[in-house]
Coordinates of C-alpha atoms in Angstrom, one line a residue:
Chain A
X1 CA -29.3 -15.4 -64.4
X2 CA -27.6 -18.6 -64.7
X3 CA -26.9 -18.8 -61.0
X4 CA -30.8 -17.9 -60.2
X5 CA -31.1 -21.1 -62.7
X6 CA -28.9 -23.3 -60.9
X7 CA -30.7 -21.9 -57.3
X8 CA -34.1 -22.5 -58.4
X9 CA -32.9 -26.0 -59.8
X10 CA -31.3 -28.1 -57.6
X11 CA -33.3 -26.8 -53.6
X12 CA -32.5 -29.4 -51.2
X13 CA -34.2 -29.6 -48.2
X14 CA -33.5 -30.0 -44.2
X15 CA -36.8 -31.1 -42.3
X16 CA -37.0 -30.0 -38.8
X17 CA -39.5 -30.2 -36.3
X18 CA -40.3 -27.9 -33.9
X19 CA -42.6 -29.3 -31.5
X20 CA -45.6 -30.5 -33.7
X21 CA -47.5 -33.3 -33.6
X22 CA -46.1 -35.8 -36.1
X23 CA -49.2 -34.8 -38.6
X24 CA -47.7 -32.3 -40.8
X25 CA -44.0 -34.6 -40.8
X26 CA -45.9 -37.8 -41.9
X27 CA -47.2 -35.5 -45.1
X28 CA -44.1 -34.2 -45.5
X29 CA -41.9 -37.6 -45.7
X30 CA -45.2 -38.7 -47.8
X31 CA -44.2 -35.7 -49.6
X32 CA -40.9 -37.2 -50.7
X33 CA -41.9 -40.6 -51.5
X34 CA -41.9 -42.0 -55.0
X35 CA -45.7 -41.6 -55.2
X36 CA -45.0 -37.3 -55.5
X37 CA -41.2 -37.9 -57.0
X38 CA -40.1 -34.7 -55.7
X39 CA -36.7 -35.3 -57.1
X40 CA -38.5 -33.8 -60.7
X41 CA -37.5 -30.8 -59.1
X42 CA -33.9 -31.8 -58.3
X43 CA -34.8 -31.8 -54.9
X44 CA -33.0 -33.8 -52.5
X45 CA -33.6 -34.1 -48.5
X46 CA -30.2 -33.9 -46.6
X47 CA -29.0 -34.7 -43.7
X48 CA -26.6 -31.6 -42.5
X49 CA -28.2 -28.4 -42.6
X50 CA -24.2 -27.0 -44.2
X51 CA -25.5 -28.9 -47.0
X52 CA -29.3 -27.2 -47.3
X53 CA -31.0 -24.6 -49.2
X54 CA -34.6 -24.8 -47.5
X55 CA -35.4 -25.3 -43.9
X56 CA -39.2 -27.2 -44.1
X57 CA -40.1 -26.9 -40.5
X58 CA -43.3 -27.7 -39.2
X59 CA -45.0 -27.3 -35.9
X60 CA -45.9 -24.6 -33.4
X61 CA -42.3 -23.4 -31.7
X62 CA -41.8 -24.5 -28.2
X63 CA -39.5 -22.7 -25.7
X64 CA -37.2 -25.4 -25.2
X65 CA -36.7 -26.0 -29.1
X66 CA -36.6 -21.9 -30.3
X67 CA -32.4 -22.1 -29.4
X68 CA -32.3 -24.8 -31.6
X69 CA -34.2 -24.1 -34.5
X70 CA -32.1 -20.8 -34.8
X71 CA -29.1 -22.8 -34.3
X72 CA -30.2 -25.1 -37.0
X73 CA -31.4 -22.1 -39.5
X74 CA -27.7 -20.3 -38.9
X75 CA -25.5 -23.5 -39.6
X76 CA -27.5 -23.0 -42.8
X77 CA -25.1 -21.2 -45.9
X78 CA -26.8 -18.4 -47.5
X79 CA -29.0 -17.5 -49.3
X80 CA -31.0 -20.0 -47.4
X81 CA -35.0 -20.0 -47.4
X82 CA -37.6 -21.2 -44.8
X83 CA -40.9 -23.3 -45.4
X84 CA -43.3 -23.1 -42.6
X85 CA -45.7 -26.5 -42.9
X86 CA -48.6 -26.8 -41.3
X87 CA -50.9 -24.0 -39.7
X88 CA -48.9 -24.6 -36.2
X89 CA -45.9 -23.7 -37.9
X90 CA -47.8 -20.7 -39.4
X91 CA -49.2 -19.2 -36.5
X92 CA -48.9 -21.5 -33.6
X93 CA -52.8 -22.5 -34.0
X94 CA -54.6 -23.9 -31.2
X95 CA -51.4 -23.6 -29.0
X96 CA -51.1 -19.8 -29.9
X97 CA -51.2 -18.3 -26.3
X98 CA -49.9 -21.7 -24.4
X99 CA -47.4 -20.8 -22.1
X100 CA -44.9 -23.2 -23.6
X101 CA -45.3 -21.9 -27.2
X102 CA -43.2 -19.1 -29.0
X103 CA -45.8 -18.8 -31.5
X104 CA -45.3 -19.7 -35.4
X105 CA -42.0 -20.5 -37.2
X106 CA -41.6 -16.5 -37.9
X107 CA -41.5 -15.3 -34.2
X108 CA -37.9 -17.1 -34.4
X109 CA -36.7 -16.9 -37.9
X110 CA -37.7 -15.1 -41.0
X111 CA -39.8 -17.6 -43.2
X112 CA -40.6 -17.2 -47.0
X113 CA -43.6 -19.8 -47.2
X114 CA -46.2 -20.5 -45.4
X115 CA -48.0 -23.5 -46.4
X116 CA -51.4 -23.8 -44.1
X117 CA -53.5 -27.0 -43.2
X118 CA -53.8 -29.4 -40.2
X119 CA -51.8 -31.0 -42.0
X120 CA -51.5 -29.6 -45.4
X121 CA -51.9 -32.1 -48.1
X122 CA -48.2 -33.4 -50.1
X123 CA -49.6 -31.5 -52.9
X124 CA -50.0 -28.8 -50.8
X125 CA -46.5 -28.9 -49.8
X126 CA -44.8 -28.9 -53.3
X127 CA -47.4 -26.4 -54.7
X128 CA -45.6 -24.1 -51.5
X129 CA -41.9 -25.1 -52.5
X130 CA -42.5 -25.1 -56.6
X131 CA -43.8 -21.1 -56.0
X132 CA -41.0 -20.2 -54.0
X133 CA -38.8 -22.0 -56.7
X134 CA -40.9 -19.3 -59.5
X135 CA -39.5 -16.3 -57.3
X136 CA -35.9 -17.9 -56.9
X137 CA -35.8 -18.0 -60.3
X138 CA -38.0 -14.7 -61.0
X139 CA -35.3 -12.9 -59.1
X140 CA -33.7 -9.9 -60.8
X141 CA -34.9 -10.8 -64.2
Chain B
X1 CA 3.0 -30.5 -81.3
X2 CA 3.1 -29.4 -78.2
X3 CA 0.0 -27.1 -78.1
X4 CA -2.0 -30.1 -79.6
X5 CA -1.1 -32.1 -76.8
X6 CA -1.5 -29.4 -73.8
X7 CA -5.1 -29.3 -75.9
X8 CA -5.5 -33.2 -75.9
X9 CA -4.9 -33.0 -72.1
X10 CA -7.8 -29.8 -71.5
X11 CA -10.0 -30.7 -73.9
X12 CA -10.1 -34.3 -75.4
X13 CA -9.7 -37.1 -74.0
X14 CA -8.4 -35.1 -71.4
X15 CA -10.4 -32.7 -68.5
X16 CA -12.8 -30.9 -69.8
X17 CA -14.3 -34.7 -71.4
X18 CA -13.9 -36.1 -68.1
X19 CA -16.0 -33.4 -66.4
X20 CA -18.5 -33.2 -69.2
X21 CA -18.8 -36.9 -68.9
X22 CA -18.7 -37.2 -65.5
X23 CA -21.7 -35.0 -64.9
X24 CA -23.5 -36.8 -67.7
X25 CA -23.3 -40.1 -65.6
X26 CA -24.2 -38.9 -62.4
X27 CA -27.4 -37.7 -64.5
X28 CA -27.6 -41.5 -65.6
X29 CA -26.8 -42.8 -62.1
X30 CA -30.2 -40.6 -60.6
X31 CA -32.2 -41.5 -63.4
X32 CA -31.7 -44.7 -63.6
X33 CA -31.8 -45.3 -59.4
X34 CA -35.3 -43.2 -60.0
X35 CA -36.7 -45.2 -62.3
X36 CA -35.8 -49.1 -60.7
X37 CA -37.7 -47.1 -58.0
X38 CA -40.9 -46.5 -60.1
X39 CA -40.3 -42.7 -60.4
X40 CA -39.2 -40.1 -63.2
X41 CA -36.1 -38.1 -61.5
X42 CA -34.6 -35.4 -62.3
X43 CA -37.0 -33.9 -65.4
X44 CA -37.5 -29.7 -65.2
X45 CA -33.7 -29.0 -65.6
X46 CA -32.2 -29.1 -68.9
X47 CA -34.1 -32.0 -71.1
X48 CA -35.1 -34.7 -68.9
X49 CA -32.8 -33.1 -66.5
X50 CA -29.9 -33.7 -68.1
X51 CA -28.5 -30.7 -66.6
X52 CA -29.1 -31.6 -63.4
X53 CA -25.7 -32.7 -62.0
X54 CA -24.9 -29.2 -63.6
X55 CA -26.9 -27.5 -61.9
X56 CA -26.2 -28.6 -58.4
X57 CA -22.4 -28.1 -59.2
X58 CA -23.3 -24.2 -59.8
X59 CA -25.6 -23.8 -57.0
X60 CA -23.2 -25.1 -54.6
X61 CA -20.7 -22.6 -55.8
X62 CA -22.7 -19.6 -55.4
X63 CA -23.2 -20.4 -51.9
X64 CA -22.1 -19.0 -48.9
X65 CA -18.6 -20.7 -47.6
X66 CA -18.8 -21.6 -44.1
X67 CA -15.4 -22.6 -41.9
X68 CA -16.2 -24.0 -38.7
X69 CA -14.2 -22.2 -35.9
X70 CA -13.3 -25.4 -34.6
X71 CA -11.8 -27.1 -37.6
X72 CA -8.2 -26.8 -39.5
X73 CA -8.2 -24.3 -41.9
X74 CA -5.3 -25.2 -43.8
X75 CA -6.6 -28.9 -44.7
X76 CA -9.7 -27.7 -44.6
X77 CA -9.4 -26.0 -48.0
X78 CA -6.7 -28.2 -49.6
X79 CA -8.9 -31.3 -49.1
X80 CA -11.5 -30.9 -51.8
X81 CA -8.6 -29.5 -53.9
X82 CA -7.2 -32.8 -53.7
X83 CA -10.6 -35.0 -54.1
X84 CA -11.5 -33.3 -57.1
X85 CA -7.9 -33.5 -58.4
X86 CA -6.8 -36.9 -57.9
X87 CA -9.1 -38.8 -59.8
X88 CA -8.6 -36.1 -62.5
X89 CA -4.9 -36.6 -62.9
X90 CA -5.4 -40.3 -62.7
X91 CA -8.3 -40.3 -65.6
X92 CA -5.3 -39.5 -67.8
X93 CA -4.3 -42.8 -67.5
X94 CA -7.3 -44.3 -68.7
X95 CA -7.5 -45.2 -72.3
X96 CA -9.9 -43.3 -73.4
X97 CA -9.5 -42.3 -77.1
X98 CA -7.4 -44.6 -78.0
X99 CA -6.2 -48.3 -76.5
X100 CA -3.1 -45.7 -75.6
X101 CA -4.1 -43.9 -72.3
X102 CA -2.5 -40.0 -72.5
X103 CA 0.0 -41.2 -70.1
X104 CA 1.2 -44.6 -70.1
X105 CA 3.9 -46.4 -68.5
X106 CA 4.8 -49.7 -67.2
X107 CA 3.2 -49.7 -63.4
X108 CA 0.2 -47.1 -63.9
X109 CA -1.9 -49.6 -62.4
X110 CA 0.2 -49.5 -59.4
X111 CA -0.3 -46.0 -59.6
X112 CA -4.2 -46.0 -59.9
X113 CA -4.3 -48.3 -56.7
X114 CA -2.6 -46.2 -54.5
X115 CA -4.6 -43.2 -55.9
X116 CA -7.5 -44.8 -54.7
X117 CA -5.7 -45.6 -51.1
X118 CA -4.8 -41.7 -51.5
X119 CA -8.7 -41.1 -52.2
X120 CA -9.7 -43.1 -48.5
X121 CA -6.8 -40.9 -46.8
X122 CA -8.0 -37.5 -48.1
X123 CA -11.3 -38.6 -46.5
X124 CA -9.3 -39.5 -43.3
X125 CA -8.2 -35.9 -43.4
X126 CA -11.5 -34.1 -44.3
X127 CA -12.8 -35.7 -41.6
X128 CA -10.3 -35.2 -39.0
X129 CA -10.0 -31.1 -40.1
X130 CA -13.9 -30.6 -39.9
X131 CA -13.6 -31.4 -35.7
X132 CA -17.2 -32.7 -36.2
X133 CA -17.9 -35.6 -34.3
X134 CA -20.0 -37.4 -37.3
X135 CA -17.4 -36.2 -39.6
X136 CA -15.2 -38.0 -37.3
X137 CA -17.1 -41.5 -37.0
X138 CA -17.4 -40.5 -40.7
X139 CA -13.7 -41.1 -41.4
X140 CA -12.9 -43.7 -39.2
X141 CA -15.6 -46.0 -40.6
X142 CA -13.9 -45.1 -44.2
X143 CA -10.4 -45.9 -43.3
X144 CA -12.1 -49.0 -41.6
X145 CA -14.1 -49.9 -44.9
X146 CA -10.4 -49.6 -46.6
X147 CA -8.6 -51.8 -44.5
X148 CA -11.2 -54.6 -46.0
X149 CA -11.8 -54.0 -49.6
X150 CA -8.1 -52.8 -50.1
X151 CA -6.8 -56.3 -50.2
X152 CA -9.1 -58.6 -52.3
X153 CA -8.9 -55.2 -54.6
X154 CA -5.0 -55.7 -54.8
X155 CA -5.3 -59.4 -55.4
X156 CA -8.0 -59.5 -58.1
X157 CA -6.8 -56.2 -59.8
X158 CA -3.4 -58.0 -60.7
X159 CA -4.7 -61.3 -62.5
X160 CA -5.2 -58.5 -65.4
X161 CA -1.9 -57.7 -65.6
X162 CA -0.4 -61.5 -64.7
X163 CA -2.8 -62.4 -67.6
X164 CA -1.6 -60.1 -70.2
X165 CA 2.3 -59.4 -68.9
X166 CA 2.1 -56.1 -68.4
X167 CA 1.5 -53.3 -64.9
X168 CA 0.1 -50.7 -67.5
X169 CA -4.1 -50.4 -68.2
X170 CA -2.8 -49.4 -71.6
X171 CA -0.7 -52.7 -71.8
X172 CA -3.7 -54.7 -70.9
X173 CA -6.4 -52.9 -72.7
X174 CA -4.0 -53.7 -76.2
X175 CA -3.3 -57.6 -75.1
X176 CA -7.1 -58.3 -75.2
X177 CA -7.3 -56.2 -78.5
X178 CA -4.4 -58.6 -79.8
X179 CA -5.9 -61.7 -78.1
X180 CA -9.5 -60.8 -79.3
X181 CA -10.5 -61.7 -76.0
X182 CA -11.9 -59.6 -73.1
X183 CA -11.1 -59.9 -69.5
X184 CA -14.1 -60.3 -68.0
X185 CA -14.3 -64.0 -70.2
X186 CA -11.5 -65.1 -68.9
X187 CA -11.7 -64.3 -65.1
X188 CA -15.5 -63.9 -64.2
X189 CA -15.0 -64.4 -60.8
X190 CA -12.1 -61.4 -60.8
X191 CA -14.5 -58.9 -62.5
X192 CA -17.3 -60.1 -59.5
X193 CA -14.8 -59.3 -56.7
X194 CA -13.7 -55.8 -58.6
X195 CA -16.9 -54.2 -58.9
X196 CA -17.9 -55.7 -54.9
X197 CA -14.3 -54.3 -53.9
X198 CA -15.3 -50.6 -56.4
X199 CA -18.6 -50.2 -54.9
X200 CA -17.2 -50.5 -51.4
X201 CA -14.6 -47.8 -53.1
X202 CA -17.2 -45.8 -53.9
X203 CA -19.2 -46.0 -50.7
X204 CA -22.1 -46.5 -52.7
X205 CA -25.2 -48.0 -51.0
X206 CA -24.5 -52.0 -49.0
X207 CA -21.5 -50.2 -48.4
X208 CA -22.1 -46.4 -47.5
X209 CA -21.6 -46.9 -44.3
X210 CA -19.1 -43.9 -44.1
X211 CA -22.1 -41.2 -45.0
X212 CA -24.9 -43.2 -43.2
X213 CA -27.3 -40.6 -43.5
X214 CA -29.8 -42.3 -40.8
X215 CA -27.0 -42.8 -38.6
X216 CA -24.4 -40.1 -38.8
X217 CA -25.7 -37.0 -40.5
X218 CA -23.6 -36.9 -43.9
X219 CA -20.6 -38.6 -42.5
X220 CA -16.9 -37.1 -43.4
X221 CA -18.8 -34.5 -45.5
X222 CA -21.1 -33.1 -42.7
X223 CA -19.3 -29.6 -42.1
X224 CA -18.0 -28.9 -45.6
X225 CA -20.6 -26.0 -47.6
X226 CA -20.3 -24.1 -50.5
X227 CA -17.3 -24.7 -53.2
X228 CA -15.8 -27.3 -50.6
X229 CA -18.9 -29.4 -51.2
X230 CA -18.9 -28.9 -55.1
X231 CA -15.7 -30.0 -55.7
X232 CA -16.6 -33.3 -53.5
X233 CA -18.7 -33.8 -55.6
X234 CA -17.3 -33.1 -58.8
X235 CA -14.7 -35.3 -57.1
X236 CA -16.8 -38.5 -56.3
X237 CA -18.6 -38.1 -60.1
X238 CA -14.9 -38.0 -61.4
X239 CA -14.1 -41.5 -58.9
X240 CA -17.3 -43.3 -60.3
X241 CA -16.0 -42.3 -64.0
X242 CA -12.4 -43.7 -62.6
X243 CA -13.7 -46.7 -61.4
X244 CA -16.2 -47.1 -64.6
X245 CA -12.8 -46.7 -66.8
X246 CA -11.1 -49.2 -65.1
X247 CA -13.5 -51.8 -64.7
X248 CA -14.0 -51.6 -68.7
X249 CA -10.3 -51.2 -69.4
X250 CA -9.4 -54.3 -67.7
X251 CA -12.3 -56.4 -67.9
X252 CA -14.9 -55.3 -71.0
X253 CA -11.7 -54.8 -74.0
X254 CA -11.7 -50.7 -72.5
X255 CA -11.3 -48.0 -75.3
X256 CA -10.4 -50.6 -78.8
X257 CA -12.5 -49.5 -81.9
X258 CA -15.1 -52.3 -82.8
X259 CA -15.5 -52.5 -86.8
X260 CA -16.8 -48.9 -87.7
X261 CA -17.7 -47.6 -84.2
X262 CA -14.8 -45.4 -83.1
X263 CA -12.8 -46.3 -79.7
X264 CA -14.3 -43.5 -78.0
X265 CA -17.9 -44.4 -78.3
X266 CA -16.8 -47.8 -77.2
X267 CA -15.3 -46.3 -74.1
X268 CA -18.4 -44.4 -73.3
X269 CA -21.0 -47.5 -73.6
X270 CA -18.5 -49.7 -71.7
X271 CA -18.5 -47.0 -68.7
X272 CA -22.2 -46.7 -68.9
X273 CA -23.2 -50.3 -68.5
X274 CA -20.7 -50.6 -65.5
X275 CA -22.2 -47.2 -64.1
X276 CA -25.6 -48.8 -64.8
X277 CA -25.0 -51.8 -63.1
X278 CA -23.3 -49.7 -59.9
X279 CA -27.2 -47.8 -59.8
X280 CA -28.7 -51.2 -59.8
X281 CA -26.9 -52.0 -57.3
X282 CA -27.7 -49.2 -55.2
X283 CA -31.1 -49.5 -55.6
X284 CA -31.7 -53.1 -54.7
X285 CA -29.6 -53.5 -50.8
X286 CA -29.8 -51.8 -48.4
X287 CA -26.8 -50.7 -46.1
X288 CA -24.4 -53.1 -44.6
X289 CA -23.2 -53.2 -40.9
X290 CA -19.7 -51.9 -40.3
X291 CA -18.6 -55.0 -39.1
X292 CA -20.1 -57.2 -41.3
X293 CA -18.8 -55.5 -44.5
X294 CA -15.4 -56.1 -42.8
X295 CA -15.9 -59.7 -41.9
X296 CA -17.8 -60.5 -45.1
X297 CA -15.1 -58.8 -47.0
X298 CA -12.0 -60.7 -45.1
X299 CA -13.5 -64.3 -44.6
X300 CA -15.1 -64.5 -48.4
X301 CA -14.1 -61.6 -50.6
X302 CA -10.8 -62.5 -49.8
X303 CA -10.2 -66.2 -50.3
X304 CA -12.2 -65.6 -53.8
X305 CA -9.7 -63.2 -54.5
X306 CA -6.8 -65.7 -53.9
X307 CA -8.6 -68.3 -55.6
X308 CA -8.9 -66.0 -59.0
X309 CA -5.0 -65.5 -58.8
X310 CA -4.5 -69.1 -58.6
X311 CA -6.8 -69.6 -61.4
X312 CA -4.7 -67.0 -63.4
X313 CA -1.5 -68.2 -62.8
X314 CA -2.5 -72.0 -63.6
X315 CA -4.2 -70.5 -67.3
X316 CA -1.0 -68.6 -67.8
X317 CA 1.5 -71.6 -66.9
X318 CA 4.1 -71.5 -64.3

């Protein structure tokens, strides 16, 4: 209870992309400016992914970066949860079938969100985050 | 007797005080930083997110403990042991209910530099037992950083005690009660080169060039999850309440009563307003070069530094 409190209180978040095209990470780091505050929440963008409870990763997963992004997501100390940003990062979009492309952030790791949009809007973003925050905290009531 | 004093060290003014109060400023420090930046801060946890700080601590306790393969196990687990100790053991000799600290004797301010040289070595070592190479750079840069605030921290940090006779922050903190006079009147420039010298301590932000986060990930802290990472914070929350304490022990009159208002509350609105400033601070500059914190620190801090000493010992008479 008080640790499902604590959880859903303080997420801070690792930002990785995958191969997208800048879109969705501009609306993301717009995300976090002042103008949204995301720190309300007690959210806080880190730097090491030891130090990270959600991986927000947008854009569709290329070949070459899929070693890394699992890398990345297993440094990560448990429980750990996954945003996917952007409908690349959902599905893989227009680059579904291209031979480079893996397909969306789930073909590699298991995500929890999926926030849609080319590219979603900051509101967007946090509406995804602040409902996975309801079931961290909803979590064996 | 003796159980009232074990409880004066646990409770009040001992750990459990300093903890409490230590989270309660890092709630201050956010808060304030968000608002010079035009936003609210922490608000959904605990009232205005007061519980914030608290929050975090817990999280990062439940979480999963990773140890690197790479690293040294041994150090790797009594470092945050000893970051979230030191300033701990060294709070005791802060006055904090009283113009008496809990443990007083002649040197303690000896003692409190070399805890904060001890502080910069434990860095060293988490560092150098994470085998990271930004944890590496990480720890180099601090012991760097140390090298150049070190000195014009020594210098200034004895005027104090030339002023008032006396090596103990106790001493001091009584002579300005018995003087009526406060530190920070009587050597301006010493209280400017302190809080420069503490913020470079601190690694807050011209000088956080140890944890650049642009630059080198997290710094020393890069590999450490879980419990290690709560206590290093706990840890630093502790340092910034050390640093606060001394800053108004020496300089602002530190824990006397003033007319009705008890010593403690005096103690706690004296650590605030040199906490507050510190978040000011860090939200006006922006990050410092390596090399020129060292240079700036060693062709001005320093000579400033002497000068205040000189001052000193002219006021006091040969």
């Amino acid at each position: 209870m008080v640790v499902n409190w604590a959880r859903s209180g303080s997420p801070w978040l690792i930002h990785f992309n995958t191969g997208g095209c800048n879109g969705c990470d501009i609306e993301f780091v717009a995300a976090v400016t002042p103008v949204y505050d995301v720190e309300r929440f007690g959210i806080k963008l880190q730097g090491s992914p030891r130090h990270a409870d959600i991986l927000a990763a947008t854009g569709p997963v290329t070949s070459q970066i899929a070693q890394s992004l699992r890398r990345v997501y297993d440094q990560m100390p448990s429980p750990k949860f996954v945003v996917a940003l952007g409908t690349c990062a959902v599905s893989g979009a227009p680059f579904r079938n291209c031979y480079s492309i893996q397909g969306g952030i789930d073909s590699v790791i298991p995500v929890d969100v999926y926030v849609p949009g080319c590219p979603p809007r900051p509101e967007a973003m946090i509406d995804g985050i602040a409902k996975l925050l309801q079931r961290i905290r909803g979590a064996k009531k | 007797m003796v159980t009232y004093e074990v409880l004066q060290l646990i409770v009040f003014p001992g750990a459990l005080f300093a903890i409490c109060l230590a989270f309660l400023y890092e709630w201050v420090d956010r808060k304030l930083f968000a608002r010079v930046q035009g936003r609210y801060g922490p608000l959904y946890t605990g009232p205005a997110g007061i519980m914030q700080p608290v929050a975090d601590f817990l999280k990062l306790l439940s979480k999963e403990d990773i140890v690197p393969r790479a690293c040294d196990a041994n150090l790797f687990f009594a470092v945050p042991v000893m970051y979230a100790t030191l300033p701990l053991a060294t709070l005791f000799m802060m006055p904090i209910a009283a113009p008496e600290a809990l443990i007083a004797f002649d040197g303690d301010l000896i003692f409190i530099l070399f805890a904060f040289g001890m502080m910069t070595l434990i860095i060293f070592l988490a560092g150098w037992s994470s085998a990271s190479r930004f944890s590496a750079i990480g720890s180099v840069r601090s012991a760097l950083q140390m090298l150049s605030y070190e000195i014009p921290l020594g210098l200034v940090l004895v005027c104090p005690a030339i002023a008032a006779k006396s090596l103990s922050v106790s001493g001091i903190v009584q002579w300005q009660a018995a003087n009526a006079t406060l530190g920070a009147a009587l050597q301006p420039i010493g209280l400017a080169v302190t809080m420069v010298c503490l913020l470079a301590e601190l690694e807050l932000v011209p000088f956080d060039i140890p944890e650049a986060e642009t630059e080198i990930v997290a710094g020393w802290r890069t590999e450490f999850t879980g419990w290690r990472l709560a206590l290093f914070r706990l840890g630093r929350d502790l340092e910034v309440l050390l640093v606060a304490a001394l800053v108004a022990s020496l300089y602002l009159g530190g824990a006397q009563p003033l007319w009705l208002i008890p010593a403690t509350a005096m103690f706690v609105v004296k650590t605030a307003a040199v906490v507050m400033v510190f978040s000011f601070v860090r939200a006006l500059f922006a990050r410092l070069r390596i090399d020129q914190m060292i240079s700036g620190m060693w062709k001005y801090l320093l000579p400033i530094a002497a000068l205040q000493v000189v001052l000193v010992q002219i006021g006091v008479g040969v």
